[in-house]
Amino acid sequence: MSIAITNTLLEKTKDFTIEETFSFLANEYKDKVVFSTSFGQEDQVITALIAKKELLINIFTLDTGRMFQETYDVFHKTIKKYKIDIKSYFPEAAAVEELLNTKGPNSFYESVENRKECCFIRKVAPLTKALKGNSIWITGLRAEQSENRSELAFFEYDAHFDIIKFNPLLKWSLKEVEEYLEKNNVPQNALHKKGFVSIGCAPCTRAIVEGEDIRAGRWSWEASHKECGLHQK
């Protein structure tokens, strides 16, 4: 059934602009369309598109408790500029307390399993709560971000969260994203100008150098697929 729905959505919106697709989804799935932002460049493009049209799409973010101050700065600038609400979801305090009390504050450096445990507590569990009861999840995923994401479709069923994902910037290049942000004077994270392309939690993110993969700055001590569990691809 879910595959049939994604195919139907692909067919109905194939000739739509991104804004037209957003409007269609907001009308088709009233109050059940959400957009998750981490205030990265792609997410800022989507936020600007939603705010410009005053679309009835609920925007939320995951505050892991270990974000860069620069991320909070662009969060604040964004809600002030566009006069919008962005709901924050936090990890359960008891789960964070238990993790730190049993394994310490930097257990994620010790193994991939420990890192994924931290990601689950701080990101996946809050996301599960944020997505509950919704039908469409808008993301800022792009195909060129990683090999894992190169085979994504515009609409996909996410079985893990039992929701349909819409990836509107799937075919955009980083250059196109940057040009949109500059042309429309969209608030950006100051870290982008310091070599940070993909920005997550402060302890798990570093700047990249020329020639490195976009995701190289995430969990740079690992030789993993550079994912935290929010997206399986």
PDB file of C-alpha atoms in Angstrom:
ATOM      1  CA  MET A   1       0.000   0.000   0.000  1.00  0.00           C
ATOM      2  CA  SER A   2       2.751   2.460   0.946  1.00  0.00           C
ATOM      3  CA  ILE A   3       4.659   1.768  -2.284  1.00  0.00           C
ATOM      4  CA  ALA A   4       1.458   2.421  -4.230  1.00  0.00           C
ATOM      5  CA  ILE A   5       1.036   5.757  -2.425  1.00  0.00           C
ATOM      6  CA  THR A   6       4.602   6.847  -3.187  1.00  0.00           C
ATOM      7  CA  ASN A   7       4.129   5.942  -6.861  1.00  0.00           C
ATOM      8  CA  THR A   8       0.870   7.909  -6.937  1.00  0.00           C
ATOM      9  CA  LEU A   9       2.542  10.944  -5.383  1.00  0.00           C
ATOM     10  CA  LEU A  10       5.418  10.727  -7.858  1.00  0.00           C
ATOM     11  CA  GLU A  11       2.948  10.650 -10.740  1.00  0.00           C
ATOM     12  CA  LYS A  12       0.718  13.460  -9.455  1.00  0.00           C
ATOM     13  CA  THR A  13       3.594  15.838  -8.721  1.00  0.00           C
ATOM     14  CA  LYS A  14       5.990  15.001 -11.564  1.00  0.00           C
ATOM     15  CA  ASP A  15       5.393  18.350 -13.314  1.00  0.00           C
ATOM     16  CA  PHE A  16       5.149  20.449 -10.126  1.00  0.00           C
ATOM     17  CA  THR A  17       7.704  22.886  -8.807  1.00  0.00           C
ATOM     18  CA  ILE A  18       8.924  22.298  -5.255  1.00  0.00           C
ATOM     19  CA  GLU A  19       6.565  24.996  -3.952  1.00  0.00           C
ATOM     20  CA  GLU A  20       3.634  23.478  -5.843  1.00  0.00           C
ATOM     21  CA  THR A  21       4.441  20.055  -4.418  1.00  0.00           C
ATOM     22  CA  PHE A  22       4.599  21.499  -0.902  1.00  0.00           C
ATOM     23  CA  SER A  23       1.190  23.140  -1.402  1.00  0.00           C
ATOM     24  CA  PHE A  24      -0.275  19.927  -2.797  1.00  0.00           C
ATOM     25  CA  LEU A  25       0.999  17.879   0.149  1.00  0.00           C
ATOM     26  CA  ALA A  26      -0.170  20.449   2.705  1.00  0.00           C
ATOM     27  CA  ASN A  27      -3.685  20.315   1.221  1.00  0.00           C
ATOM     28  CA  GLU A  28      -3.748  16.558   0.665  1.00  0.00           C
ATOM     29  CA  TYR A  29      -2.454  15.686   4.142  1.00  0.00           C
ATOM     30  CA  LYS A  30      -3.755  18.527   6.279  1.00  0.00           C
ATOM     31  CA  ASP A  31      -1.686  19.100   9.428  1.00  0.00           C
ATOM     32  CA  LYS A  32       0.180  15.837   8.851  1.00  0.00           C
ATOM     33  CA  VAL A  33       3.142  17.170   6.861  1.00  0.00           C
ATOM     34  CA  VAL A  34       6.311  17.878   8.815  1.00  0.00           C
ATOM     35  CA  PHE A  35       9.763  19.140   7.943  1.00  0.00           C
ATOM     36  CA  SER A  36      12.780  18.284  10.076  1.00  0.00           C
ATOM     37  CA  THR A  37      15.528  20.896  10.058  1.00  0.00           C
ATOM     38  CA  SER A  38      19.046  20.760  11.452  1.00  0.00           C
ATOM     39  CA  PHE A  39      19.668  24.273  10.050  1.00  0.00           C
ATOM     40  CA  GLY A  40      22.130  23.029   7.453  1.00  0.00           C
ATOM     41  CA  GLN A  41      22.277  24.633   4.028  1.00  0.00           C
ATOM     42  CA  GLU A  42      19.744  22.320   2.405  1.00  0.00           C
ATOM     43  CA  ASP A  43      17.339  22.678   5.307  1.00  0.00           C
ATOM     44  CA  GLN A  44      17.613  26.443   5.176  1.00  0.00           C
ATOM     45  CA  VAL A  45      16.585  26.393   1.511  1.00  0.00           C
ATOM     46  CA  ILE A  46      13.495  24.350   2.368  1.00  0.00           C
ATOM     47  CA  THR A  47      12.629  26.550   5.350  1.00  0.00           C
ATOM     48  CA  ALA A  48      12.827  29.634   3.140  1.00  0.00           C
ATOM     49  CA  LEU A  49      10.559  28.032   0.518  1.00  0.00           C
ATOM     50  CA  ILE A  50       7.981  27.046   3.145  1.00  0.00           C
ATOM     51  CA  ALA A  51       8.057  30.429   4.877  1.00  0.00           C
ATOM     52  CA  LYS A  52       7.868  32.384   1.623  1.00  0.00           C
ATOM     53  CA  LYS A  53       4.557  30.736   0.718  1.00  0.00           C
ATOM     54  CA  GLU A  54       3.310  30.591   4.327  1.00  0.00           C
ATOM     55  CA  LEU A  55       2.566  26.914   3.845  1.00  0.00           C
ATOM     56  CA  LEU A  56       0.836  24.877   6.541  1.00  0.00           C
ATOM     57  CA  ILE A  57       3.798  22.604   7.121  1.00  0.00           C
ATOM     58  CA  ASN A  58       5.016  22.042  10.667  1.00  0.00           C
ATOM     59  CA  ILE A  59       8.759  22.556  11.129  1.00  0.00           C
ATOM     60  CA  PHE A  60      10.690  20.908  13.930  1.00  0.00           C
ATOM     61  CA  THR A  61      14.291  20.346  15.005  1.00  0.00           C
ATOM     62  CA  LEU A  62      16.091  17.844  17.221  1.00  0.00           C
ATOM     63  CA  ASP A  63      18.113  19.462  19.997  1.00  0.00           C
ATOM     64  CA  THR A  64      20.581  16.797  21.083  1.00  0.00           C
ATOM     65  CA  GLY A  65      22.046  18.928  23.852  1.00  0.00           C
ATOM     66  CA  ARG A  66      25.463  18.942  22.189  1.00  0.00           C
ATOM     67  CA  MET A  67      24.965  21.383  19.330  1.00  0.00           C
ATOM     68  CA  PHE A  68      27.333  24.143  18.209  1.00  0.00           C
ATOM     69  CA  GLN A  69      26.512  27.650  19.408  1.00  0.00           C
ATOM     70  CA  GLU A  70      26.573  28.652  15.725  1.00  0.00           C
ATOM     71  CA  THR A  71      23.650  26.260  15.147  1.00  0.00           C
ATOM     72  CA  TYR A  72      21.614  27.975  17.857  1.00  0.00           C
ATOM     73  CA  ASP A  73      22.549  31.323  16.300  1.00  0.00           C
ATOM     74  CA  VAL A  74      21.146  30.410  12.879  1.00  0.00           C
ATOM     75  CA  PHE A  75      18.085  28.868  14.598  1.00  0.00           C
ATOM     76  CA  HIS A  76      17.398  32.204  16.279  1.00  0.00           C
ATOM     77  CA  LYS A  77      18.033  34.245  13.122  1.00  0.00           C
ATOM     78  CA  THR A  78      15.712  31.986  11.120  1.00  0.00           C
ATOM     79  CA  ILE A  79      12.684  32.284  13.395  1.00  0.00           C
ATOM     80  CA  LYS A  80      13.184  36.043  13.637  1.00  0.00           C
ATOM     81  CA  LYS A  81      13.588  36.583   9.893  1.00  0.00           C
ATOM     82  CA  TYR A  82      10.650  34.459   8.779  1.00  0.00           C
ATOM     83  CA  LYS A  83       8.453  34.909  11.875  1.00  0.00           C
ATOM     84  CA  ILE A  84       7.797  31.189  12.077  1.00  0.00           C
ATOM     85  CA  ASP A  85       7.612  28.606  14.835  1.00  0.00           C
ATOM     86  CA  ILE A  86      10.122  25.761  14.909  1.00  0.00           C
ATOM     87  CA  LYS A  87       9.359  23.145  17.543  1.00  0.00           C
ATOM     88  CA  SER A  88      12.272  21.567  19.409  1.00  0.00           C
ATOM     89  CA  TYR A  89      12.366  17.932  20.482  1.00  0.00           C
ATOM     90  CA  PHE A  90      14.819  16.833  23.156  1.00  0.00           C
ATOM     91  CA  PRO A  91      16.158  13.441  24.272  1.00  0.00           C
ATOM     92  CA  GLU A  92      14.674  11.931  27.409  1.00  0.00           C
ATOM     93  CA  ALA A  93      16.630  13.275  30.387  1.00  0.00           C
ATOM     94  CA  ALA A  94      16.659   9.901  32.160  1.00  0.00           C
ATOM     95  CA  ALA A  95      18.198   8.163  29.141  1.00  0.00           C
ATOM     96  CA  VAL A  96      20.936  10.803  28.812  1.00  0.00           C
ATOM     97  CA  GLU A  97      21.652  10.653  32.548  1.00  0.00           C
ATOM     98  CA  GLU A  98      21.974   6.866  32.478  1.00  0.00           C
ATOM     99  CA  LEU A  99      24.281   6.969  29.449  1.00  0.00           C
ATOM    100  CA  LEU A 100      26.629   9.506  31.025  1.00  0.00           C
ATOM    101  CA  ASN A 101      26.528   7.882  34.457  1.00  0.00           C
ATOM    102  CA  THR A 102      27.366   4.422  33.114  1.00  0.00           C
ATOM    103  CA  LYS A 103      29.669   5.189  30.184  1.00  0.00           C
ATOM    104  CA  GLY A 104      30.824   8.773  30.642  1.00  0.00           C
ATOM    105  CA  PRO A 105      30.376  11.824  28.394  1.00  0.00           C
ATOM    106  CA  ASN A 106      32.555  10.649  25.480  1.00  0.00           C
ATOM    107  CA  SER A 107      31.639   6.987  25.081  1.00  0.00           C
ATOM    108  CA  PHE A 108      30.787   7.577  21.416  1.00  0.00           C
ATOM    109  CA  TYR A 109      34.502   7.787  20.591  1.00  0.00           C
ATOM    110  CA  GLU A 110      35.124   4.252  21.862  1.00  0.00           C
ATOM    111  CA  SER A 111      33.133   2.198  19.339  1.00  0.00           C
ATOM    112  CA  VAL A 112      30.600   2.428  16.531  1.00  0.00           C
ATOM    113  CA  GLU A 113      28.092   0.676  18.790  1.00  0.00           C
ATOM    114  CA  ASN A 114      28.538   3.281  21.518  1.00  0.00           C
ATOM    115  CA  ARG A 115      28.240   6.098  19.013  1.00  0.00           C
ATOM    116  CA  LYS A 116      25.040   4.673  17.580  1.00  0.00           C
ATOM    117  CA  GLU A 117      23.683   4.283  21.102  1.00  0.00           C
ATOM    118  CA  CYS A 118      24.289   7.979  21.728  1.00  0.00           C
ATOM    119  CA  CYS A 119      22.719   8.883  18.372  1.00  0.00           C
ATOM    120  CA  PHE A 120      19.700   6.755  19.179  1.00  0.00           C
ATOM    121  CA  ILE A 121      19.125   8.423  22.538  1.00  0.00           C
ATOM    122  CA  ARG A 122      19.766  11.974  21.350  1.00  0.00           C
ATOM    123  CA  LYS A 123      18.311  11.823  17.826  1.00  0.00           C
ATOM    124  CA  VAL A 124      16.413   8.709  16.792  1.00  0.00           C
ATOM    125  CA  ALA A 125      14.147   8.439  19.838  1.00  0.00           C
ATOM    126  CA  PRO A 126      13.151  12.143  19.716  1.00  0.00           C
ATOM    127  CA  LEU A 127      12.582  11.866  15.955  1.00  0.00           C
ATOM    128  CA  THR A 128      10.269   8.915  16.507  1.00  0.00           C
ATOM    129  CA  LYS A 129       8.194  11.101  18.813  1.00  0.00           C
ATOM    130  CA  ALA A 130       8.241  14.032  16.357  1.00  0.00           C
ATOM    131  CA  LEU A 131       7.068  11.923  13.411  1.00  0.00           C
ATOM    132  CA  LYS A 132       4.330  10.036  15.261  1.00  0.00           C
ATOM    133  CA  GLY A 133       0.886  10.575  13.749  1.00  0.00           C
ATOM    134  CA  ASN A 134       2.187  12.321  10.625  1.00  0.00           C
ATOM    135  CA  SER A 135       1.939  11.189   7.007  1.00  0.00           C
ATOM    136  CA  ILE A 136       4.677  13.061   5.117  1.00  0.00           C
ATOM    137  CA  TRP A 137       8.217  13.793   6.294  1.00  0.00           C
ATOM    138  CA  ILE A 138      10.103  16.414   4.271  1.00  0.00           C
ATOM    139  CA  THR A 139      13.899  16.125   4.387  1.00  0.00           C
ATOM    140  CA  GLY A 140      16.902  17.984   3.010  1.00  0.00           C
ATOM    141  CA  LEU A 141      18.624  14.889   1.637  1.00  0.00           C
ATOM    142  CA  ARG A 142      20.557  15.219  -1.625  1.00  0.00           C
ATOM    143  CA  ALA A 143      21.814  12.362  -3.787  1.00  0.00           C
ATOM    144  CA  GLU A 144      25.382  13.661  -3.959  1.00  0.00           C
ATOM    145  CA  GLN A 145      25.766  13.887  -0.172  1.00  0.00           C
ATOM    146  CA  SER A 146      26.898  10.279   0.074  1.00  0.00           C
ATOM    147  CA  GLU A 147      26.983   6.995  -1.798  1.00  0.00           C
ATOM    148  CA  ASN A 148      24.236   5.724   0.512  1.00  0.00           C
ATOM    149  CA  ARG A 149      21.899   8.463  -0.697  1.00  0.00           C
ATOM    150  CA  SER A 150      22.619   8.283  -4.416  1.00  0.00           C
ATOM    151  CA  GLU A 151      19.742   5.892  -5.095  1.00  0.00           C
ATOM    152  CA  LEU A 152      17.045   7.789  -3.212  1.00  0.00           C
ATOM    153  CA  ALA A 153      13.772   8.753  -4.907  1.00  0.00           C
ATOM    154  CA  PHE A 154      11.768  11.966  -4.472  1.00  0.00           C
ATOM    155  CA  PHE A 155       9.097  10.028  -2.587  1.00  0.00           C
ATOM    156  CA  GLU A 156       9.994   6.972  -0.536  1.00  0.00           C
ATOM    157  CA  TYR A 157       8.359   4.919   2.149  1.00  0.00           C
ATOM    158  CA  ASP A 158      10.423   4.785   5.324  1.00  0.00           C
ATOM    159  CA  ALA A 159       9.469   1.491   6.957  1.00  0.00           C
ATOM    160  CA  HIS A 160      11.459   2.217  10.112  1.00  0.00           C
ATOM    161  CA  PHE A 161       9.323   5.260  10.955  1.00  0.00           C
ATOM    162  CA  ASP A 162       6.256   4.139   8.963  1.00  0.00           C
ATOM    163  CA  ILE A 163       6.057   7.398   7.027  1.00  0.00           C
ATOM    164  CA  ILE A 164       6.447   8.684   3.472  1.00  0.00           C
ATOM    165  CA  LYS A 165       9.548  10.786   2.904  1.00  0.00           C
ATOM    166  CA  PHE A 166       9.718  13.624   0.413  1.00  0.00           C
ATOM    167  CA  ASN A 167      13.226  14.668  -0.657  1.00  0.00           C
ATOM    168  CA  PRO A 168      12.645  17.866  -2.685  1.00  0.00           C
ATOM    169  CA  LEU A 169      16.324  18.802  -3.142  1.00  0.00           C
ATOM    170  CA  LEU A 170      17.340  15.299  -4.186  1.00  0.00           C
ATOM    171  CA  LYS A 171      18.835  16.350  -7.533  1.00  0.00           C
ATOM    172  CA  TRP A 172      20.242  19.706  -6.431  1.00  0.00           C
ATOM    173  CA  SER A 173      23.994  20.220  -6.384  1.00  0.00           C
ATOM    174  CA  LEU A 174      25.754  21.918  -3.484  1.00  0.00           C
ATOM    175  CA  LYS A 175      26.445  24.835  -5.825  1.00  0.00           C
ATOM    176  CA  GLU A 176      22.720  25.249  -6.520  1.00  0.00           C
ATOM    177  CA  VAL A 177      21.999  25.178  -2.785  1.00  0.00           C
ATOM    178  CA  GLU A 178      24.640  27.826  -2.076  1.00  0.00           C
ATOM    179  CA  GLU A 179      23.427  30.034  -4.929  1.00  0.00           C
ATOM    180  CA  TYR A 180      19.840  29.933  -3.651  1.00  0.00           C
ATOM    181  CA  LEU A 181      20.934  30.861  -0.141  1.00  0.00           C
ATOM    182  CA  GLU A 182      23.020  33.801  -1.336  1.00  0.00           C
ATOM    183  CA  LYS A 183      20.435  35.082  -3.813  1.00  0.00           C
ATOM    184  CA  ASN A 184      17.638  35.007  -1.238  1.00  0.00           C
ATOM    185  CA  ASN A 185      19.691  36.202   1.736  1.00  0.00           C
ATOM    186  CA  VAL A 186      18.821  33.123   3.777  1.00  0.00           C
ATOM    187  CA  PRO A 187      20.435  32.864   7.241  1.00  0.00           C
ATOM    188  CA  GLN A 188      23.308  30.383   7.287  1.00  0.00           C
ATOM    189  CA  ASN A 189      25.430  28.684   9.891  1.00  0.00           C
ATOM    190  CA  ALA A 190      28.687  30.627  10.249  1.00  0.00           C
ATOM    191  CA  LEU A 191      30.579  27.316  10.334  1.00  0.00           C
ATOM    192  CA  HIS A 192      29.937  26.774   6.628  1.00  0.00           C
ATOM    193  CA  LYS A 193      32.523  29.420   5.816  1.00  0.00           C
ATOM    194  CA  LYS A 194      35.036  27.561   8.000  1.00  0.00           C
ATOM    195  CA  GLY A 195      34.938  24.301   6.067  1.00  0.00           C
ATOM    196  CA  PHE A 196      31.995  22.664   7.834  1.00  0.00           C
ATOM    197  CA  VAL A 197      29.613  21.287   5.206  1.00  0.00           C
ATOM    198  CA  SER A 198      27.605  18.669   7.118  1.00  0.00           C
ATOM    199  CA  ILE A 199      27.026  19.895  10.677  1.00  0.00           C
ATOM    200  CA  GLY A 200      25.771  17.771  13.549  1.00  0.00           C
ATOM    201  CA  CYS A 201      26.730  17.572  17.211  1.00  0.00           C
ATOM    202  CA  ALA A 202      29.860  19.531  18.122  1.00  0.00           C
ATOM    203  CA  PRO A 203      31.956  16.565  19.350  1.00  0.00           C
ATOM    204  CA  CYS A 204      31.149  14.561  16.226  1.00  0.00           C
ATOM    205  CA  THR A 205      31.725  17.176  13.516  1.00  0.00           C
ATOM    206  CA  ARG A 206      34.875  18.669  12.014  1.00  0.00           C
ATOM    207  CA  ALA A 207      35.687  20.828   9.017  1.00  0.00           C
ATOM    208  CA  ILE A 208      36.683  19.077   5.799  1.00  0.00           C
ATOM    209  CA  VAL A 209      39.485  19.962   3.411  1.00  0.00           C
ATOM    210  CA  GLU A 210      39.378  20.276  -0.359  1.00  0.00           C
ATOM    211  CA  GLY A 211      38.890  16.920  -2.032  1.00  0.00           C
ATOM    212  CA  GLU A 212      37.266  15.219   0.949  1.00  0.00           C
ATOM    213  CA  ASP A 213      33.805  13.686   0.791  1.00  0.00           C
ATOM    214  CA  ILE A 214      30.959  15.888   2.056  1.00  0.00           C
ATOM    215  CA  ARG A 215      30.304  13.490   4.943  1.00  0.00           C
ATOM    216  CA  ALA A 216      33.988  13.109   5.892  1.00  0.00           C
ATOM    217  CA  GLY A 217      33.584  15.610   8.700  1.00  0.00           C
ATOM    218  CA  ARG A 218      30.987  13.497  10.511  1.00  0.00           C
ATOM    219  CA  TRP A 219      32.322  10.860  12.934  1.00  0.00           C
ATOM    220  CA  SER A 220      35.714  11.256  11.246  1.00  0.00           C
ATOM    221  CA  TRP A 221      37.337   8.668  13.524  1.00  0.00           C
ATOM    222  CA  GLU A 222      35.076   5.960  12.037  1.00  0.00           C
ATOM    223  CA  ALA A 223      35.185   4.020   8.796  1.00  0.00           C
ATOM    224  CA  SER A 224      31.395   3.628   8.853  1.00  0.00           C
ATOM    225  CA  HIS A 225      28.599   4.653   6.513  1.00  0.00           C
ATOM    226  CA  LYS A 226      28.398   8.047   8.279  1.00  0.00           C
ATOM    227  CA  GLU A 227      24.770   7.716   9.281  1.00  0.00           C
ATOM    228  CA  CYS A 228      23.162   8.156  12.691  1.00  0.00           C
ATOM    229  CA  GLY A 229      19.937   6.241  12.212  1.00  0.00           C
ATOM    230  CA  LEU A 230      17.680   9.123  11.192  1.00  0.00           C
ATOM    231  CA  HIS A 231      18.024   8.076   7.570  1.00  0.00           C
ATOM    232  CA  GLN A 232      18.742   4.514   6.556  1.00  0.00           C
ATOM    233  CA  LYS A 233      20.255   5.762   3.272  1.00  0.00           C
TER     234      LYS A 233
END
